mmCIF file of C-alpha atoms and ligand atoms in Angstrom:
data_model
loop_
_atom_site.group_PDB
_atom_site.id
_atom_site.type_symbol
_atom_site.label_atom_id
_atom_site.label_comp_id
_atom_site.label_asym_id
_atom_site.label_seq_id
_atom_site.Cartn_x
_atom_site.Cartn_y
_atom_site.Cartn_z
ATOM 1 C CA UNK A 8 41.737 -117.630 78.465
ATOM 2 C CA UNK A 9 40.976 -120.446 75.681
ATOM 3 C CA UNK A 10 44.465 -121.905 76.680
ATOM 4 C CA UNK A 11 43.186 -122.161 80.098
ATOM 5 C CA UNK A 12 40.573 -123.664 79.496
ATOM 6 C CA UNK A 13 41.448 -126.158 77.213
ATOM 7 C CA UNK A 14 44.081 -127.358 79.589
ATOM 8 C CA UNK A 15 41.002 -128.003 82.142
ATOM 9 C CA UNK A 16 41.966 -125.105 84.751
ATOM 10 C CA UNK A 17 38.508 -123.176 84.211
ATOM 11 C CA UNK A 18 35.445 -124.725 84.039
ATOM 12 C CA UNK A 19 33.719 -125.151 80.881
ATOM 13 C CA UNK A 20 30.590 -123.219 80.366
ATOM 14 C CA UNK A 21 27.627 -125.287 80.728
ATOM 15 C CA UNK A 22 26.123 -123.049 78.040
ATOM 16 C CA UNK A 23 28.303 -122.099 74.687
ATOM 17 C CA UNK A 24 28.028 -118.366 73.960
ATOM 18 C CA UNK A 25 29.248 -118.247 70.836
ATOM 19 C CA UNK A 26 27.993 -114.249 70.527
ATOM 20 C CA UNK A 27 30.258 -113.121 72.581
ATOM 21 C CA UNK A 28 33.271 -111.978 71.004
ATOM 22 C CA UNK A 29 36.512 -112.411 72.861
ATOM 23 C CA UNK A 30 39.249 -110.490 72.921
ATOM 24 C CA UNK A 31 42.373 -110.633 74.862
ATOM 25 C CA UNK A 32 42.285 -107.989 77.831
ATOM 26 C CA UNK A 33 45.794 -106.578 77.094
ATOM 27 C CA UNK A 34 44.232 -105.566 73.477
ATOM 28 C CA UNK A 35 41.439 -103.748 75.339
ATOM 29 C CA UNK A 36 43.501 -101.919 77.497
ATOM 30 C CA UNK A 37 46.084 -101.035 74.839
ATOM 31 C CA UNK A 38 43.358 -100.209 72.460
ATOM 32 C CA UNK A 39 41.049 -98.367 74.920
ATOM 33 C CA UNK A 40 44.649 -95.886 75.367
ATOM 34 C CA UNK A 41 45.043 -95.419 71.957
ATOM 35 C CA UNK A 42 41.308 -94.253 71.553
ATOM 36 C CA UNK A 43 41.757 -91.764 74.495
ATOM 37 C CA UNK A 44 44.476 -90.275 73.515
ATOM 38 C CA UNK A 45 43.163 -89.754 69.651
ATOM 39 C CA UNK A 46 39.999 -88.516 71.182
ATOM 40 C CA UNK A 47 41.412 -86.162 73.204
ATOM 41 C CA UNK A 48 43.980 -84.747 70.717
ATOM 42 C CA UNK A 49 40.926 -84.320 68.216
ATOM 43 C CA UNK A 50 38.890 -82.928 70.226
ATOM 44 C CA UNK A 51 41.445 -79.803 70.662
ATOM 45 C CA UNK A 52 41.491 -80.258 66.594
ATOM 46 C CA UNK A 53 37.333 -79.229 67.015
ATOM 47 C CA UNK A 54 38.045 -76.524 68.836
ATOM 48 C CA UNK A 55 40.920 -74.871 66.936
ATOM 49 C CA UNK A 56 38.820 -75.825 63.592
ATOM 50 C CA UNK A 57 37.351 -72.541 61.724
ATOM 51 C CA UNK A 58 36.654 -73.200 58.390
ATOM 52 C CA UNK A 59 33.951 -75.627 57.245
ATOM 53 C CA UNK A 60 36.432 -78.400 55.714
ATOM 54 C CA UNK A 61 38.548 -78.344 58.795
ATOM 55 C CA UNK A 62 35.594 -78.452 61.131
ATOM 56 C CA UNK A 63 33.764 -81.287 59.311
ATOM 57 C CA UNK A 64 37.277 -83.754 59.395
ATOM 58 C CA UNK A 65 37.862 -82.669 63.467
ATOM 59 C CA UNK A 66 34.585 -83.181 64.110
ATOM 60 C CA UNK A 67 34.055 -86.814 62.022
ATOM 61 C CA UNK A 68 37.469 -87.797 63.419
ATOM 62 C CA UNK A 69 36.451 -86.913 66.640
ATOM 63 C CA UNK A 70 33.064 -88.373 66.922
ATOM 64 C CA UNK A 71 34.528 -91.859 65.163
ATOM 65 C CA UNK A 72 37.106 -92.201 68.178
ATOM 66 C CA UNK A 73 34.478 -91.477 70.790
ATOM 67 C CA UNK A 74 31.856 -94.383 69.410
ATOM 68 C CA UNK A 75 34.837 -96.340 69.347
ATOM 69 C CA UNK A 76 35.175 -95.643 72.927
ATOM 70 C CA UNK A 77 32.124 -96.712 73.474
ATOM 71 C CA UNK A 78 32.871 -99.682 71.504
ATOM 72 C CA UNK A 79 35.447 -101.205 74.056
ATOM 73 C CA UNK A 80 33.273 -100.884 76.842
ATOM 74 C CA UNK A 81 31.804 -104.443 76.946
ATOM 75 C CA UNK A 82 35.389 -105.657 77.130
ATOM 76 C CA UNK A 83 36.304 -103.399 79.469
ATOM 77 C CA UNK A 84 33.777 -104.552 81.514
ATOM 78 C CA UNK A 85 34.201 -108.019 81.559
ATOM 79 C CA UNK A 86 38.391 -106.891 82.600
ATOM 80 C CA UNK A 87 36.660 -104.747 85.340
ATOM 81 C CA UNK A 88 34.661 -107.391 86.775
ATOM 82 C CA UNK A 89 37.134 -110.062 87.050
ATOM 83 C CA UNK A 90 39.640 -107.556 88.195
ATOM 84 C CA UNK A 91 40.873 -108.129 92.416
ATOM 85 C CA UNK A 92 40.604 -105.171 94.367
ATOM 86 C CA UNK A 93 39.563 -101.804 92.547
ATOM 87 C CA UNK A 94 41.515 -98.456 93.257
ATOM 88 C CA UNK A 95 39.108 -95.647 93.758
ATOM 89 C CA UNK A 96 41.175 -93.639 91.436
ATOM 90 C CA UNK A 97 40.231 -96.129 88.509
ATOM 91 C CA UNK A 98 36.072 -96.172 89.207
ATOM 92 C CA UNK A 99 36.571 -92.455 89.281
ATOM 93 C CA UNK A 100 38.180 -92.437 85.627
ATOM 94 C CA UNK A 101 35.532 -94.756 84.590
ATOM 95 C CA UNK A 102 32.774 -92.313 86.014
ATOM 96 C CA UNK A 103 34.450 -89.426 84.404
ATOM 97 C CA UNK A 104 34.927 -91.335 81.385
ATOM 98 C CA UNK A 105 31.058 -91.870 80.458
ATOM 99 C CA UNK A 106 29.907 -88.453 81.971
ATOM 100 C CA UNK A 107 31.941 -87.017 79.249
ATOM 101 C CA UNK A 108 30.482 -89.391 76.721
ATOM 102 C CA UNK A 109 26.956 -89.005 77.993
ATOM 103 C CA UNK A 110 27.954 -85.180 77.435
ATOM 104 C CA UNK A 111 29.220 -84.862 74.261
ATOM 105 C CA UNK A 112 25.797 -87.444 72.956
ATOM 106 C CA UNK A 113 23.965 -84.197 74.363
ATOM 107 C CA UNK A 114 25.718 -81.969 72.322
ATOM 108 C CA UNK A 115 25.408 -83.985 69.240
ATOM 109 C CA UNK A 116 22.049 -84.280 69.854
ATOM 110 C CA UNK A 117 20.530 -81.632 71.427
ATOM 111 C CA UNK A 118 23.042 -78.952 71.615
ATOM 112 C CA UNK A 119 23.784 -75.838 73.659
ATOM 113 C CA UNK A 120 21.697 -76.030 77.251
ATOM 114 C CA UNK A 121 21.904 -74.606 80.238
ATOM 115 C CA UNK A 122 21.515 -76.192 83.268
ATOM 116 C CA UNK A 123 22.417 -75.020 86.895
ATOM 117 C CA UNK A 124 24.957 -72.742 85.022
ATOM 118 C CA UNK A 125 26.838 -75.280 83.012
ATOM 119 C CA UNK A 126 26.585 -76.724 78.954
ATOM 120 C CA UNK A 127 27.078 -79.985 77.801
ATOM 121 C CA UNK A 128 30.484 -78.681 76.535
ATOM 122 C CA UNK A 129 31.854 -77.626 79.568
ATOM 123 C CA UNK A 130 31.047 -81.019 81.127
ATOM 124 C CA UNK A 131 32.104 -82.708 78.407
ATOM 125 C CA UNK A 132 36.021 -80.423 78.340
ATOM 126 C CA UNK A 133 36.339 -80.375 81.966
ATOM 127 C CA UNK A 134 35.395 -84.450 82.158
ATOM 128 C CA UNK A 135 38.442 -84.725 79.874
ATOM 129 C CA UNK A 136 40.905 -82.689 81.353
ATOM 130 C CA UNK A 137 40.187 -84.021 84.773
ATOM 131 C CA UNK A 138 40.810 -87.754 83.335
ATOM 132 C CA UNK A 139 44.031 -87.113 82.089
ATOM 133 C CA UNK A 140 46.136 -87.137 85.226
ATOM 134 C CA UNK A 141 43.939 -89.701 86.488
ATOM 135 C CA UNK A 142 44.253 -92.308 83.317
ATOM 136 C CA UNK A 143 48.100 -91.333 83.767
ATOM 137 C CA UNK A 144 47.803 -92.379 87.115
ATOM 138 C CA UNK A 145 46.039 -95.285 85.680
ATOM 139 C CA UNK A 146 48.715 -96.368 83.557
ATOM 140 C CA UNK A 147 51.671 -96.067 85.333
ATOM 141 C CA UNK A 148 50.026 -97.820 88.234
ATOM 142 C CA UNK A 149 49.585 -101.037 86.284
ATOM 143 C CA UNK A 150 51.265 -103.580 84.642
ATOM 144 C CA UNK A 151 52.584 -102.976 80.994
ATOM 145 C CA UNK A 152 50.521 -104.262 78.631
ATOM 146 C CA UNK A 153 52.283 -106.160 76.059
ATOM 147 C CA UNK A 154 50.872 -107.521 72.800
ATOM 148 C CA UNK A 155 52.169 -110.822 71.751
ATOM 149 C CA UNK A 156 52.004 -112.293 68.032
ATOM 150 C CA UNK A 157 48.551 -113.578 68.677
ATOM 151 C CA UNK A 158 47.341 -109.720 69.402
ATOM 152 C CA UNK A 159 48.677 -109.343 65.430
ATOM 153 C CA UNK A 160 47.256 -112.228 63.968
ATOM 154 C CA UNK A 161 45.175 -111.745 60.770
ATOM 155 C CA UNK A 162 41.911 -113.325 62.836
ATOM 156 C CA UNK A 163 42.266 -109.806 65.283
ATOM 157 C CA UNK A 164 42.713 -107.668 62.544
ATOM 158 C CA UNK A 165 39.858 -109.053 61.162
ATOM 159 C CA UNK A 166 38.297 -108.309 64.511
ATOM 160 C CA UNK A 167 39.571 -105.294 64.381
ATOM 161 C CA UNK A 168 38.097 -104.503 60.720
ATOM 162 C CA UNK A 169 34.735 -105.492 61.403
ATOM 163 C CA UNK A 170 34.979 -103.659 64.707
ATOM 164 C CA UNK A 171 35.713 -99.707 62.978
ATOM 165 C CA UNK A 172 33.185 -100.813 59.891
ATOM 166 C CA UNK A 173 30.227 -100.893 63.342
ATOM 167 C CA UNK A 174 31.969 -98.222 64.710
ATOM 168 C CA UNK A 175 31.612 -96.250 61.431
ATOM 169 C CA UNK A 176 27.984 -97.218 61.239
ATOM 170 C CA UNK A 177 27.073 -96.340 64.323
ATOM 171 C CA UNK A 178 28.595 -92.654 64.187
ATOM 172 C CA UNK A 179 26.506 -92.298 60.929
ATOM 173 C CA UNK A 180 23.255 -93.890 62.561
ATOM 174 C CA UNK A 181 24.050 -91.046 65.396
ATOM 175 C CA UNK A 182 24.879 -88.129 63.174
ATOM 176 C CA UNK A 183 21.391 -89.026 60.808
ATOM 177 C CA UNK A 184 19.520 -88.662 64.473
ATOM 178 C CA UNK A 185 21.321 -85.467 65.194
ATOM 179 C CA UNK A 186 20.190 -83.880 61.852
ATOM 180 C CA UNK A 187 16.336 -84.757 62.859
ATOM 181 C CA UNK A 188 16.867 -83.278 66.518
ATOM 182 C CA UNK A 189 15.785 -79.919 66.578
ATOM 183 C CA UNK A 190 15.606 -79.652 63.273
ATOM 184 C CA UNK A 191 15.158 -75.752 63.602
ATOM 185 C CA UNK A 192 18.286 -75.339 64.925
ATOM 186 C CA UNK A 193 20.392 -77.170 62.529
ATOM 187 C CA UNK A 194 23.861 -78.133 63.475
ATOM 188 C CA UNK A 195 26.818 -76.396 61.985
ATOM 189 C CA UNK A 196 30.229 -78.294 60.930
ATOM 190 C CA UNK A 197 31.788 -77.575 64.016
ATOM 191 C CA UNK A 198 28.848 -79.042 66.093
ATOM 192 C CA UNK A 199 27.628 -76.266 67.346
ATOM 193 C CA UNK A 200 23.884 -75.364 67.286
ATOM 194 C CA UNK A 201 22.083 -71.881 66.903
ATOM 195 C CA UNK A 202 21.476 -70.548 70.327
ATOM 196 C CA UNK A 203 18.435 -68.650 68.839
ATOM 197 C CA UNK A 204 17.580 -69.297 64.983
ATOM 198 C CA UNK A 205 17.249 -67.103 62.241
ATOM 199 C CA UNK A 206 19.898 -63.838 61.922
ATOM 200 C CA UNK A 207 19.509 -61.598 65.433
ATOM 201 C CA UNK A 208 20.493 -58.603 67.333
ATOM 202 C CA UNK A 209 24.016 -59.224 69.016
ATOM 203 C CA UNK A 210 22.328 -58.296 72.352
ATOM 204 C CA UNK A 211 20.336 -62.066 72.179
ATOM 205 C CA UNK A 212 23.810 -64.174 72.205
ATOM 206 C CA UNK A 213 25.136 -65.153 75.238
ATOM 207 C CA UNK A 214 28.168 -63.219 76.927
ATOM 208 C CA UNK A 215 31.090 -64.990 76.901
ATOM 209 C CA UNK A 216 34.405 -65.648 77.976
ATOM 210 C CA UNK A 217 37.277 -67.658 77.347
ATOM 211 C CA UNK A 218 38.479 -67.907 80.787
ATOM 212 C CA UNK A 219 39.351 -65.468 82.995
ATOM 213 C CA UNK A 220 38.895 -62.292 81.247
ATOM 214 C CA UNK A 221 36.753 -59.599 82.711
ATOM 215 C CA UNK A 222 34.105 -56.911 81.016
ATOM 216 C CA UNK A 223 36.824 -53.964 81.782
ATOM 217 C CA UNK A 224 35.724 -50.687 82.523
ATOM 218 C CA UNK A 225 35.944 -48.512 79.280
ATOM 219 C CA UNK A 226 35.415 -44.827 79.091
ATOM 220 C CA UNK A 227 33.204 -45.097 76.378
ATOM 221 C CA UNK A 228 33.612 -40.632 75.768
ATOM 222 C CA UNK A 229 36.938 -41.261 75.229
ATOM 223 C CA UNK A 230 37.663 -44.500 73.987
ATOM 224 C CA UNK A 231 39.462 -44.952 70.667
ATOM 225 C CA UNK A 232 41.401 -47.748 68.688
ATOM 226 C CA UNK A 233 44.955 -47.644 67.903
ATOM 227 C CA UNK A 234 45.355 -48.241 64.164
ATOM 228 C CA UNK A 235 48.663 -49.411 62.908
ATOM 229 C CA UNK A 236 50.045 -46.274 65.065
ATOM 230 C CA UNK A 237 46.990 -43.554 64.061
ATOM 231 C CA UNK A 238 44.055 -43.001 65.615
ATOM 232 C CA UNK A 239 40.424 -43.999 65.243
ATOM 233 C CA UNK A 240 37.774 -42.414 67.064
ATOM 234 C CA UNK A 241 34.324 -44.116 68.064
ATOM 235 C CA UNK A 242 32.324 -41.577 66.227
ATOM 236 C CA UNK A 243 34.471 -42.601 62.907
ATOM 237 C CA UNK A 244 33.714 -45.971 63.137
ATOM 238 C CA UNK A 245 29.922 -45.357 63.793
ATOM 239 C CA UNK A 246 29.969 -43.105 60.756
ATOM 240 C CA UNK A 247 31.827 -45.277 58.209
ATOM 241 C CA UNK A 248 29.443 -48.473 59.718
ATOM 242 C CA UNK A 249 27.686 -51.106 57.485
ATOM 243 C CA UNK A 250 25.434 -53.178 58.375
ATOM 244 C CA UNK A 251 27.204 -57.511 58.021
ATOM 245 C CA UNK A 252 26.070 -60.236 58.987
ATOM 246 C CA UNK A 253 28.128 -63.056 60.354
ATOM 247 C CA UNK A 254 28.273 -66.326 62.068
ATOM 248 C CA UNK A 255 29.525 -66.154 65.685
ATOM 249 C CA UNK A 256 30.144 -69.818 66.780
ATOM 250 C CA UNK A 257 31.692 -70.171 70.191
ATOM 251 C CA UNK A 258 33.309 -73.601 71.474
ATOM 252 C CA UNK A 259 30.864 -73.662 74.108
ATOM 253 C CA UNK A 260 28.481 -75.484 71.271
ATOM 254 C CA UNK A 261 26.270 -72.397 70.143
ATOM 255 C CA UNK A 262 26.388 -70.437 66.917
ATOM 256 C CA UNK A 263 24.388 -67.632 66.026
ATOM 257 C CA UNK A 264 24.184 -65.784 62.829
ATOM 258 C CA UNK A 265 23.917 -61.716 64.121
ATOM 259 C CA UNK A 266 23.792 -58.706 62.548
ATOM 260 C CA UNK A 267 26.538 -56.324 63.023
ATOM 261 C CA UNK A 268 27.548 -52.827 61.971
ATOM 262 C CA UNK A 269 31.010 -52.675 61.423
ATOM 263 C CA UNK A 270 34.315 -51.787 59.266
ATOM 264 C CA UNK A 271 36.116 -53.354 57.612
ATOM 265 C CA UNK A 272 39.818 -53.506 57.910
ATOM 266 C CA UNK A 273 40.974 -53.901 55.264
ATOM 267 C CA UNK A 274 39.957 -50.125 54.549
ATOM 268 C CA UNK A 275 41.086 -48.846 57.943
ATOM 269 C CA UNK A 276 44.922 -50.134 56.926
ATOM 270 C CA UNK A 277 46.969 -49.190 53.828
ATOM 271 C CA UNK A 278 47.065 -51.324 51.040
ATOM 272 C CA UNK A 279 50.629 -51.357 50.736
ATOM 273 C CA UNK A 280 51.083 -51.226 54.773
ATOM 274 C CA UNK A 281 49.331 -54.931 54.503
ATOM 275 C CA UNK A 282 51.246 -56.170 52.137
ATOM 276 C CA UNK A 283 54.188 -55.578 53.319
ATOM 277 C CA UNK A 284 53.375 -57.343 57.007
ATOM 278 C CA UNK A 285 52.812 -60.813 57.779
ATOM 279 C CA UNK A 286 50.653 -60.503 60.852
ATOM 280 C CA UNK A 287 47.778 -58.345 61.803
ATOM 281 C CA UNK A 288 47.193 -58.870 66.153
ATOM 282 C CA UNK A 289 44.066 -57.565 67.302
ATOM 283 C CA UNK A 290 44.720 -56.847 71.297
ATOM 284 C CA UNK A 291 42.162 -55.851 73.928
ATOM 285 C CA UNK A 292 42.136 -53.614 76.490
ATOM 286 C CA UNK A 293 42.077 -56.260 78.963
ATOM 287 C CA UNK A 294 45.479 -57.888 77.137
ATOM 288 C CA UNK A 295 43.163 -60.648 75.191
ATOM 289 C CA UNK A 296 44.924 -60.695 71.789
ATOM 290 C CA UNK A 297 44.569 -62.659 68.205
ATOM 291 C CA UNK A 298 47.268 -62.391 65.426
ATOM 292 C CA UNK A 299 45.764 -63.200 61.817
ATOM 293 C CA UNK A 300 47.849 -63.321 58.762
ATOM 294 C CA UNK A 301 47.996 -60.268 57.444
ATOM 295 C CA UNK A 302 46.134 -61.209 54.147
ATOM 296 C CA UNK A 303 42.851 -61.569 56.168
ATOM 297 C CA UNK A 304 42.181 -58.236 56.603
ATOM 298 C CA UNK A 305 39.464 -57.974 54.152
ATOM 299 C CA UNK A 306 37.556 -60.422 56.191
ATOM 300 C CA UNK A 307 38.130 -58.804 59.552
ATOM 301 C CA UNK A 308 36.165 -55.732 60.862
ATOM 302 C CA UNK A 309 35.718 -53.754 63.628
ATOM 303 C CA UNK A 310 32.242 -53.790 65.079
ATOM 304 C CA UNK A 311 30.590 -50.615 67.321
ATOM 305 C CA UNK A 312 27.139 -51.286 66.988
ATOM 306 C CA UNK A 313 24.488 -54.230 65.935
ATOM 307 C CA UNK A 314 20.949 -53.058 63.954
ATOM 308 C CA UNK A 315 21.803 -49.559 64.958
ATOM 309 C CA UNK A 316 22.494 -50.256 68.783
ATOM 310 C CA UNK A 317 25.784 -49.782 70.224
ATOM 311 C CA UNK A 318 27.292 -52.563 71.499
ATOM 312 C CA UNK A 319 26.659 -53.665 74.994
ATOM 313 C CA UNK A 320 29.756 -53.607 77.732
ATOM 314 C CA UNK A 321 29.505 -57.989 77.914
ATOM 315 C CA UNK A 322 29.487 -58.094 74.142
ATOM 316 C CA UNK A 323 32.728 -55.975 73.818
ATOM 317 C CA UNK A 324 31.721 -52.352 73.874
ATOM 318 C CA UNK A 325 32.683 -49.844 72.453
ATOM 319 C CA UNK A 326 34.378 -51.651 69.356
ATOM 320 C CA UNK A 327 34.896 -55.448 69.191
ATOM 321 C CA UNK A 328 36.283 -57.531 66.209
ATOM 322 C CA UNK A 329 33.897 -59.523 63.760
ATOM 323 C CA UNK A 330 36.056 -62.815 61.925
ATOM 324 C CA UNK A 331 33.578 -64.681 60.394
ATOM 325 C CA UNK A 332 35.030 -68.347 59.657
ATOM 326 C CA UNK A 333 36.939 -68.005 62.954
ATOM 327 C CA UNK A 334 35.395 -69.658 65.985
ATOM 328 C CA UNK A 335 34.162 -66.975 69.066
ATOM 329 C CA UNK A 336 37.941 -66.395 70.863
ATOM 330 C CA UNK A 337 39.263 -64.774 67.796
ATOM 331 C CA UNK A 338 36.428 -62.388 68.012
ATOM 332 C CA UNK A 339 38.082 -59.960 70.141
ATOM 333 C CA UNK A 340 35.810 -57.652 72.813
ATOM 334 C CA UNK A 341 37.367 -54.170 73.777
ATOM 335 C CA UNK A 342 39.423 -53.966 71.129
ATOM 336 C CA UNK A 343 41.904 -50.961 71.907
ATOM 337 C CA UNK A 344 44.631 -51.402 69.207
ATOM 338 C CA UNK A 345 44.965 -53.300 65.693
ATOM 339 C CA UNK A 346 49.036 -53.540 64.639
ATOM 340 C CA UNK A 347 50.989 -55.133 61.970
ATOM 341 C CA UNK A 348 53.998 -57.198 62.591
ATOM 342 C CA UNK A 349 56.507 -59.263 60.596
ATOM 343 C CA UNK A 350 56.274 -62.324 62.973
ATOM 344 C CA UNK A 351 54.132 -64.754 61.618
ATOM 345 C CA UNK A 352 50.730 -65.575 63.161
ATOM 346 C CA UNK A 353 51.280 -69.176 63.749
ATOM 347 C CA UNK A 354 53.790 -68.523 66.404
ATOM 348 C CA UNK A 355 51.140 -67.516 69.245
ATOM 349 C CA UNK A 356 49.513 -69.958 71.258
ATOM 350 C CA UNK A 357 47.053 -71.924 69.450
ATOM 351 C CA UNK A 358 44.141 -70.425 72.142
ATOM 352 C CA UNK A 359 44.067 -67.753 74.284
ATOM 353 C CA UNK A 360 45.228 -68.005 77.656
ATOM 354 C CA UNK A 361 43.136 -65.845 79.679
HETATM 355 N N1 MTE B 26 38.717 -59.642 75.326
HETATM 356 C C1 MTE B 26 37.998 -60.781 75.156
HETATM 357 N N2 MTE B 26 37.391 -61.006 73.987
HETATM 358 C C2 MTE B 26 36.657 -62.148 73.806
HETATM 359 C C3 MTE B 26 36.523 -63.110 74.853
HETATM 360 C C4 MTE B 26 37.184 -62.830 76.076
HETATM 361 O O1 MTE B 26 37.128 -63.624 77.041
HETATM 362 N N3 MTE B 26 37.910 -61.661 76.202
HETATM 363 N N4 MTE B 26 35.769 -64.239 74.648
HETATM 364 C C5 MTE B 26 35.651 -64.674 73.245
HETATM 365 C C6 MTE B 26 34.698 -65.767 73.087
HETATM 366 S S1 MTE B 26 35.176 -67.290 73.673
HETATM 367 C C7 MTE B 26 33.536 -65.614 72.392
HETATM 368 S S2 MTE B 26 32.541 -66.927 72.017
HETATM 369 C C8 MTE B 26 33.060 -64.280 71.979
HETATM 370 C C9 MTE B 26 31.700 -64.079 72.592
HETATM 371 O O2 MTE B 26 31.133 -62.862 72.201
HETATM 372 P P1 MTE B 26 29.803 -62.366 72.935
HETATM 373 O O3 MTE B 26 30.091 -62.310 74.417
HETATM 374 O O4 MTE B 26 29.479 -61.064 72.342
HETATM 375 O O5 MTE B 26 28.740 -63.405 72.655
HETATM 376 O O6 MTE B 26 33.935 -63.257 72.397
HETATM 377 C C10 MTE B 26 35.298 -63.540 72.303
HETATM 378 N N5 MTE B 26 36.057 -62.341 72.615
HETATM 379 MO MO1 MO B 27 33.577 -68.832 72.980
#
């Protein structure tokens, strides 16, 4: 536009604004992909994150591309506005676009919340995977966007610099706020927040599913569990029981630290049975299964009961698996057989798929 202008096709501005920053439209647009993309892949990286290293780099990683989002929006704007004719399709990405920023802010700062049936997350997921066709759409339906050596200069990377130094400071303005929200129910890595504080009775957390599983009818007189090709009763499990206590935190955005009574594995299984396999799958008696490398099994029990209660049927009764570290879909519910195999665990799909 400053070519333009100086060759006396636009009008100058009666009043200089030297403020605004500007910044060639094809380096929004091409920028604005990039950050989409990154946020999206990351925010798959959140979810598959366990561990509290993992979690924390996802969920920095994530939360830096979404202020940068944010970031390009002025810009974006100003290409908006001066843009002829706008396709439906494109406002609607927009919309989408900032209801799933508005909803992940909620989660950061207020957490897991109900309302008319649905949580910030599941706004925030589904606002995401409904944009991606559409930004396709989006894409394809307009004209390439080439840089050119100016885009590369060293003034736009300084732009550029200065730009992810704000963006940096405003994620760690945001994330100081989020640790004085609620401040008695304290976010976790992963982002989640407790859905009641303090350690609980696994009948308080809130039934869940992944996404089309059902609470299957069990026999609970004569249920058992399949162990590496014996059998374990019920009763067995309730006798050998200890009490744990362990940190459930589902990718809906809620954790909660319950108490469980449960066995571990790793003393339902051989010794040398383990160490001979490489994979340890967990399946359910709906077909909802979870492989774990076989080395885990120390860290994996079988649940039947919580502060002396059996379980309920939503939370996975008669037995369900505990694996703390593990976000809430490896924490199989109706768990009807526990087997060793030589294939390793990394070859199922990275979530379920029912
Ligand atoms: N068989 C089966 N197990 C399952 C699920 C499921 O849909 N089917 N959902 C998982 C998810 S996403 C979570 S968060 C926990 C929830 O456990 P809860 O219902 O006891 O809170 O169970 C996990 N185990
Ligand atoms: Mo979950």
């Amino acid at each position: 536009m400053a070519d333009k202008a100086a060759a006396g096709t636009e009008p100058a501005r009666a009043v200089p604004r030297p403020w605004v920053v500007r910044r060639a439209a094809r380096r929004t647009n091409l920028a604005l992909l990039v950050l989409l993309v990154g946020a999206f892949g990351s925010g798959w990286l959140v979810f598959a994150a366990g561990g509290p290293t993992m979690a924390t780099m996802a969920t920095v990683v994530h939360g830096l591309f979404g202020v940068a989002v944010i970031a390009m929006l002025p810009w974006k704007s100003v290409i908006i506005r001066r843009s002829a004719g706008l396709q439906v399709a494109s406002v609607l990405l927009l919309v989408i676009i900032v209801g799933c920023l508005l909803a992940g802010l909620v989660q950061l700062l207020v957490g897991y919340l109900v309302v008319a049936g649905i949580t910030p997350i599941q706004v925030h997921i589904g606002a995401a995977v409904i944009a991606v066709p559409l930004l396709i759409w989006h894409v394809l339906r307009h004209r390439r966007q080439r840089l050119r050596p100016s885009d590369l200069s060293r003034r736009a990377l300084v732009q550029d610099v200065a730009l992810a130094a704000g963006v940096a400071a405003v994620w760690g303005g945001a994330t100081a706020v989020a640790v004085r929200t609620r401040p008695d129910r304290p976010r976790a890595s992963t982002g989640s927040r407790p859905v009641v504080p303090g350690p609980v009775a696994a009948v308080v957390l809130p039934a869940t599913t992944w996404l089309f599983d059902t609470v299957p009818e069990v026999d609970l007189s004569t249920h058992h569990v399949t162990v590496v090709g014996g059998t374990v009763t019920v009763d067995e499990l309730v006798a050998w029981a200890q009490p744990v206590t362990a940190r459930l935190d589902c990718t809906n955005g809620w954790y909660a630290d319950a108490s469980w009574d449960a066995v571990r594995l790793s003393d339902l299984i051989g010794a040398a049975a383990l160490d001979s396999a490489a994979t340890l799958r967990v399946r359910s008696v709906t077909g909802y299964e979870r492989a774990f490398p076989a080395v885990e099994a120390g860290w994996l029990w079988l649940a039947i009961g919580s502060r002396g209660a059996p379980l309920t049927p939503t939370h996975g009764a008669p037995v369900r698996l505990l694996a703390p570290g593990h976000r809430g879909f490896w924490w199989v519910k109706w768990v009807a057989a526990v087997e060793l195999d030589d294939r390793p665990s990394w070859l199922q799909p990275p979530f379920p798929v029912q």
